[in-house]
Amino acid sequence: MESPSHTASARLAAVQNHLTIQPCFHRHAIHNDQPTGPADLARERANASFKVEDMTEVLFRGKENVEAMKLAYQLIQRDPDLRMREGHHYDLTRAEDREQTMRQIARTIELKRTIKDPRLQQALFMAMSFYSESFSMRIYVHDMLFKQALMLFGNAEQQDKWMDDINNWRVIGCFAMTELGHSSNLRGLETTSTYDRATNEFVIHSPTLTATKWWIGMSGETATHTVAICQTVIDGENHGINWFIVPLRDPKTGKLLPGVTCGDIGHKSSRQGLDNGWIQFTSVRIPRENMLMKWAQMTPEGEFTPSPNPILSYATLIPERFTILGGSQVVLAQTLTIAVRYGAVRRQGNHDEQILDYQTHYTSLMPGVAFIYMLNVVDRVLFEKWDEVAEYAQTDAGAFMREIPDQHGVSAGFKGALAWYVTDVLEACRRACGGHAYSSYNSIAGLIGDYGVVTTGGGDNVVLMQQCARYLITSLKWAQEGQEVVGSVSYLNDCKKILQSSKTSYQDARDLLSHEFVTDVLTWACAKKATELAAILAEAGKANFDEAWNTNQTELVRLADVHAWRYFLILYQKGIEREKNKSVYPMLKKLGQLMSTFALRKHLDLFLEEGYFNGDHAKEVRQLFLDQCKDLRKDAIPLIDAWVIPDFVLKAPIGKYDGNIYPAYFATVNAAQKSYDTPEYWHKYAKPMLNAPRPGQKKCGC
Amino acid sequence: MESPSHTASARLAAVQNHLTIQPCFHRHAIHNDQPTGPADLARERANASFKVEDMTEVLFRGKENVEAMKLAYQLIQRDPDLRMREGHHYDLTRAEDREQTMRQIARTIELKRTIKDPRLQQALFMAMSFYSESFSMRIYVHDMLFKQALMLFGNAEQQDKWMDDINNWRVIGCFAMTELGHSSNLRGLETTSTYDRATNEFVIHSPTLTATKWWIGMSGETATHTVAICQTVIDGENHGINWFIVPLRDPKTGKLLPGVTCGDIGHKSSRQGLDNGWIQFTSVRIPRENMLMKWAQMTPEGEFTPSPNPILSYATLIPERFTILGGSQVVLAQTLTIAVRYGAVRRQGNHDEQILDYQTHYTSLMPGVAFIYMLNVVDRVLFEKWDEVAEYAQTDAGAFMREIPDQHGVSAGFKGALAWYVTDVLEACRRACGGHAYSSYNSIAGLIGDYGVVTTGGGDNVVLMQQCARYLITSLKWAQEGQEVVGSVSYLNDCKKILQSSKTSYQDARDLLSHEFVTDVLTWACAKKATELAAILAEAGKANFDEAWNTNQTELVRLADVHAWRYFLILYQKGIEREKNKSVYPMLKKLGQLMSTFALRKHLDLFLEEGYFNGDHAKEVRQLFLDQCKDLRKDAIPLIDAWVIPDFVLKAPIGKYDGNIYPAYFATVNAAQKSYDTPEYWHKYAKPMLNAPRPGQKKCGC
C-alpha cells in the first residue's frame, strides 16, 4: 500500500493526463499557415465508393435537371437583384431583409416570363429556396397556401377569375387560418363570416381579441388578398367553417382597406425577411362570390348548400404537411454539408485527428446524412400519389373521398415523426461544429431558427401524432370488424396472425440487413401496441374515452412514431426500386439499411420490454448501428457533395467546398466589422469607471 | 359487408372526427373578451399543497435573501440606467445592446459602492443576471474568469497589485484561452510567450492565423487587459502552458496597444450585448512580472521553475464548469416559468382543456421543474465543497492536490450530463408554447439562443464526458489494485460485491421511491459498465488504447452519463437533508423521487439489455414516472411561482403572472411596430408587379 500523498500525486498525474496539458513540443511543427483541410477533403473525395455525379442525378431526377440547377445557381450568383448585394445575411436589419426578399421575388417573377425552359424556371425557384428561406416562405405562402386553396376549394369559375393574376403576382395572397387564441383546433376558430341577405354579401368579422388572425405570412406588409377561414353564420346559425377571399390592401397604394387592420408580428426566432402579420376584420363586406364554392355553395338567391363532407375543404392541409419533406431537405442538406465538411477538416485530439473519425461524431451525423436521402426519395413517392389524389378533386369526388383518409393519416404521422427527427439532426450538427456554430456567419444557428417553427407550426406535432394514432385505432377496429383497410395501415388486417409470434425470428446479424425482416419487426410492434391500446380504449367506453385517451397519450404517440418510421422505410424501399439499374443503387440500399437499424435502435426498449428481443439481440442491433455508421463515414464527403450546394448559398465559411476554412471564416468576420475605432459607449460608460481615482488618490482632472 | 362507397364515407366521417372540424355552435359562447387565464392561475395557486413563501426561502437560502432579491428587482425596474429604457430587448440593434449592457455595468459598479448591505449587493448582481444574459456574461468574464485566474494562479504579490483595480473595474479583464484552431485540446494551443533574457520580458505572439484567440468575451470592444494562456518558450524550449497578463487597450482612450489586434466576432446566435472578440498578438512585450506565478515561477534572474504539477494551473476550469448549475437555473427557471404558466392558461382541444392537463404536456415539463430544484440544491453542495478546496490553494497545496482529481471528475461529468439535459428541457419548453415561442417577444427563442453556447463552450460536452469516463476507468483500476478511491467514485471499491447480484432486488413499486434503492440500481449499472469497459481497454493494451477507446466511445459516454446522474441524485439527497425540518421538505423529497425515476427511465434499455430488469419492472418504472408527473402537475404553478421572477424580467407576455396573456402579448407586438404606413420597398418592388398589365391589356400610364 502506497503512502496517501504518493497516491494523491499518482491520481493527479492520471487526471493531468486526461486534461492532456503536458508541454507539447511537437506542436511547434504546426506553426505554419499551411492548411490541412484541402488535402483532407481531396483525399476523402478520391476515396468515394460511388460516382458522385450519378448520385446527384438521382437526387435531382435526371442530368437535365442537374444542369438546370447549376445554371440557376449561376443566375443567382450573378444577378444583383437576386444575390445579396453586400455584407452577410445575418447582419441585415429586418427592414433590409424584407426589402431584399421582395426584390428577389420581383426579379424571379420577371425571369419567369423571360425564361422559356420550364426546367430552368423550376430550378430557379428551387435554387432560390436553398439560397433564401424568407424568399422560399413568401413564395410558399402565395403559391402553395393561397393558390392551392383556390385550386382545391374554388370552383372552375373562381379559378378562371383568379388564377392568371395569382400566377403573375397581380395579387399577393396569404392564408389566414391560425388565430391568436386557437391554432391546431380549427373547430375553436372565432372569426365569423355572416351572410347578409339584403346585400348578398358576407360580413367578415373578428369578434374578439383572440379571434385576431395571427402569424399570417405576408399579411404584415405586403399581401393584397387573403383566403380566410371563418365560421359561416347564415340566418343566425353557424354552418361551420368555410374559406373566403378577402381583399386586404389597395394594390395601387398598399394602404389597408377599410375595416381591415393588419400589423406586423415583429421580431422572430428567424425568417426576418418574411412579413408575418396579424389581421383583425371589423365588419368587412365581401361579395357572395368570394366564398370558395367547389364543395359548399351559396347561390345568388341565398340558398346555402354545405359541403358534402366538411373534411374535403381541409384537404389543403395534407400537401402542406407533405411539403415538410422538401423543406426539411433544404435546411438539413445545408446544415449537414456544413457539419460534415467541418468534421472532416477540423483536427483536434491527442493526435490531431479529423474529428469526424471519432465514434460519437460520425454516429451523430451519418444517420442524418442517410435521412436526407430518404426524405428525397420518399418525397417523390408521396407527391406522385398526392398529385393523383389532387387530380381526383377536379375529376372524381368519390375517388377523392376514398383516398383522403390514408393520405391524411400518413401526412399527420410523417409531419410529426420526421420533423422531430429533423430537429434532432439539426441539434447534432450544431454540437458537431462546436463554438463555431454559435457564430451567425456559419449559418447553422440561422437554419435552426428557420426550422424552429416547423415542429409546432402547420399542426402541432403532438396533435398530429395523435391524429395518426386515432387513425390507427379506428382502422384496427374496422379491420377487426372484417372490413379490409388499405394503404399505410393494411397490415392491421392481419393483426392476429402477426401477434401469434411473440418472439423475433432473428437468427443472425444478417437478418438485420433485410428490409423485410426489419419491417416485420416494426409491424409486430405496431400491431402489438395498437391492439393493446385499442383494447384499453374500448374498455374505457365512450363516456370515458377522452380520459382514457389522455392516460395513454404517451404510448399512443409512441405507436404513431413506430408506425410512421415503418411506413417511411417501406416507401423508401419502394422509391429506390426504380433506381435498381443505376450505379448508385448499392449505396442507396446501404443508406436505407442504416436507417432501418436506426429505427430498431430508436425503439429498442419496446422490443426488450415486450420480450420480443433479448439482451443479445439488442446488443447486436447497437453494434450493427455503430458498424454501419463507421462504414458510411468513409463516404461522408461524397454523400454530401452530391447535393451540389454552392458556397455562396451555404454562407458558412466552415463548410467551404475546398476545405480551406480558417482564412475564409476570418475574412467573413473581418468584413462584418465596420470600424476598429473605440465605440461611443466605451467613452460614455467604460472610461469613467476605468479612470476613477484609486482610494487615497486625488480625482484627476482629465 | 358494406358497399365500398359506404365504407369510404364511414372512414371519411371518422377522419373528419380526428380533425374535429364539425360546425361548432357552442363556440359562440366564448365570443367575448373575458379572459379565462386569471381564474385558472388563481385556482392553481389556491390549490398549492405547500407554502410557496417557504419554498422561496429555501431557494434563496433564507428570508433575508428573499427580501433582498425583491428590493433588487425594484431597484432595477426603477433605475433608468439599469432597466430597458424603451421597446423590447429583441428589437435592439447589436450596438444598442452593447451600450445598454455597459451602462448597466457602470451603474451596478456605482451602486456597489453606495449599497452598504452585502446581501443586497449580491442580490443585485443575481437579479441583474436574471434580467440580462449579456450583463451576466460580461460580469462573468471579468469577475469569474479573469479575477479567478488571478486568485488561483497569481501569487500574493500579484493579487495585491491587481485585486483592488479588478474589484472596482479600473481594469476590465478578459480570459484568452480558446483559439480559432483549437479549443478543448489545450495542448494544441499555438500562442507563444517567449522569454527574452536581454530585457527580462516575455514576448507574446500569435504565430499563425489559427493561433488567433477566438470568442474572447469583452475583447471585441472593451477589455483593457486579458489573461492569456500561452506555450512558454524559454531558450528555445517549450515548457508548456502558463498564464500571462497582457494589456490590450489604453484605459484613457480605448485604443488598441501596439502589437495587439482585437476585432469583434460580430453576429451570434444570441448574447449580442457581449462583445465576443478575437485577439492577435504580434510580438507584444510584457514585463516578466506579468506571468502568473503562484505555481510556476520566473525569477528576476531568469530562472524558471515549472509548476509542481501542470494541472494545478487549470483548476480554474473546475469552478467554471460548476457555474453551469447556476447559469442553467437562470435560463431554465425563466423558460419554465413561461412554459408552465402558458400551459395552465392556454386552452385547446375538444373541451378547451388547459393544455397542461394533457399527459404529453405535463410529462414534458414537470421533470424540468423538478430538475431546476435539484440544480439549486446541488449547486450549494458543490460550491461549499469547492470553496473549501479553493481555500486550500492559498493554504495547503497538498490538500489542494488531493482534492482536485475528484473535483475535476465531478465537474466534467456534471457539465456534460446536466447541460445536455438542460438543452432537452429548453426544447420541450419551446414546443410546449407552440407558435408563440417563435416570437422573440416571448423570450424563449432568445433564452435558447443564450444557452446554445453551453453544450460546446467551456469544454465540449462529449470531451468532458470522456474525461469523466477516463477518471472512472482509472479509478476502477486503482480500486482493483487495492487502493481505496474516494468521493464520487467510492463505490468502485466494492465493484466485485456489487456485481454479484445480476438481478434487481425489486419487490414492489414502493422500492422505486426509495433513494437507496434507486442509487443501488444505478450503482450496479455504473459498476457493470465500468468493469466491462475497463476489461476491454486493458485487453487492447497500451499500443491500441486510443483505437479501443474510440471503438467504445459511445458506451464510455453512456457510462459517464449514468455515473453523473447517480451522483447528482446523491448530492441532492444530501442537500435536502438540511431542510428536513422545513414545511416544504416533503415536496423537496417528491421532486427528488421524480428525478430518480427519470434517471432510471432514461437508461431503461441498459437495465433491460443486461437482464437486471425484466419487462414488468420496466413497465412499472414508466408507469410510476407518469404518475409522479401527474401528481406534481397539480403543484406546477406554485413550484414555478416560488422562483419569484417578475414579469419585467421575464419579458414574455405569455408567461405573465396574472394569466391575462393575450392583451399583454398583443400590446407588446403593437408597441414594437413603429408605423402602419406602407413600407418603401413595397412601392419599389411589389407595386410594379401588382399593377403590371394583364395579357391584352394596355400598359397603364400611372
Coordinates of N, CA, C and O in Angstrom, one line a residue, chain A residues 180 209 212 214 278 280, chain B residues 653 661-671 676:
Chain A
L180 N -55.0 34.1 -32.8 CA -54.2 34.3 -31.5 C -54.6 33.2 -30.5 O -53.7 32.7 -29.8
L209 N -60.5 39.7 -29.3 CA -59.0 39.9 -29.5 C -58.4 38.5 -29.9 O -57.6 38.4 -30.8
T212 N -58.1 37.4 -33.5 CA -57.2 38.0 -34.4 C -56.4 36.9 -35.2 O -55.8 36.0 -34.5
W214 N -53.3 35.3 -36.7 CA -52.0 35.5 -36.1 C -51.0 34.7 -36.9 O -51.2 33.6 -37.2
W278 N -50.5 40.0 -38.3 CA -51.9 39.7 -37.7 C -52.9 40.5 -38.5 O -52.6 41.5 -39.1
Q280 N -57.1 41.9 -38.1 CA -58.4 42.0 -37.5 C -59.4 42.5 -38.5 O -59.1 43.5 -39.2
Chain B
P653 N -44.9 38.1 -22.5 CA -46.3 38.3 -22.1 C -47.1 36.9 -21.9 O -47.9 36.9 -21.1
I661 N -52.9 36.8 -20.6 CA -51.8 36.9 -21.5 C -52.1 37.6 -22.9 O -51.2 38.2 -23.4
Y662 N -53.3 37.4 -23.4 CA -53.4 37.9 -24.8 C -53.4 39.4 -25.0 O -52.7 39.9 -25.9
P663 N -54.1 40.2 -24.1 CA -53.9 41.6 -24.3 C -52.5 42.1 -24.1 O -52.0 43.0 -24.9
A664 N -51.8 41.5 -23.2 CA -50.4 41.9 -23.0 C -49.5 41.5 -24.2 O -48.7 42.3 -24.6
Y665 N -49.7 40.4 -24.8 CA -49.0 39.9 -25.9 C -49.3 40.8 -27.1 O -48.3 41.3 -27.8
F666 N -50.5 41.1 -27.3 CA -50.9 42.0 -28.4 C -50.3 43.4 -28.2 O -49.8 44.0 -29.2
A667 N -50.4 43.9 -27.0 CA -49.8 45.2 -26.8 C -48.3 45.2 -27.0 O -47.8 46.2 -27.6
T668 N -47.6 44.2 -26.7 CA -46.2 44.1 -26.9 C -45.9 44.1 -28.4 O -45.0 44.9 -28.9
V669 N -46.6 43.3 -29.2 CA -46.4 43.3 -30.6 C -46.7 44.7 -31.2 O -45.9 45.2 -32.1
N670 N -47.8 45.3 -30.8 CA -48.1 46.6 -31.3 C -47.1 47.6 -31.0 O -46.8 48.5 -31.8
A671 N -46.6 47.6 -29.8 CA -45.6 48.6 -29.4 C -44.3 48.5 -30.2 O -43.6 49.5 -30.4
Y676 N -47.7 52.1 -39.4 CA -48.6 51.2 -40.2 C -48.5 51.6 -41.7 O -49.3 51.2 -42.5

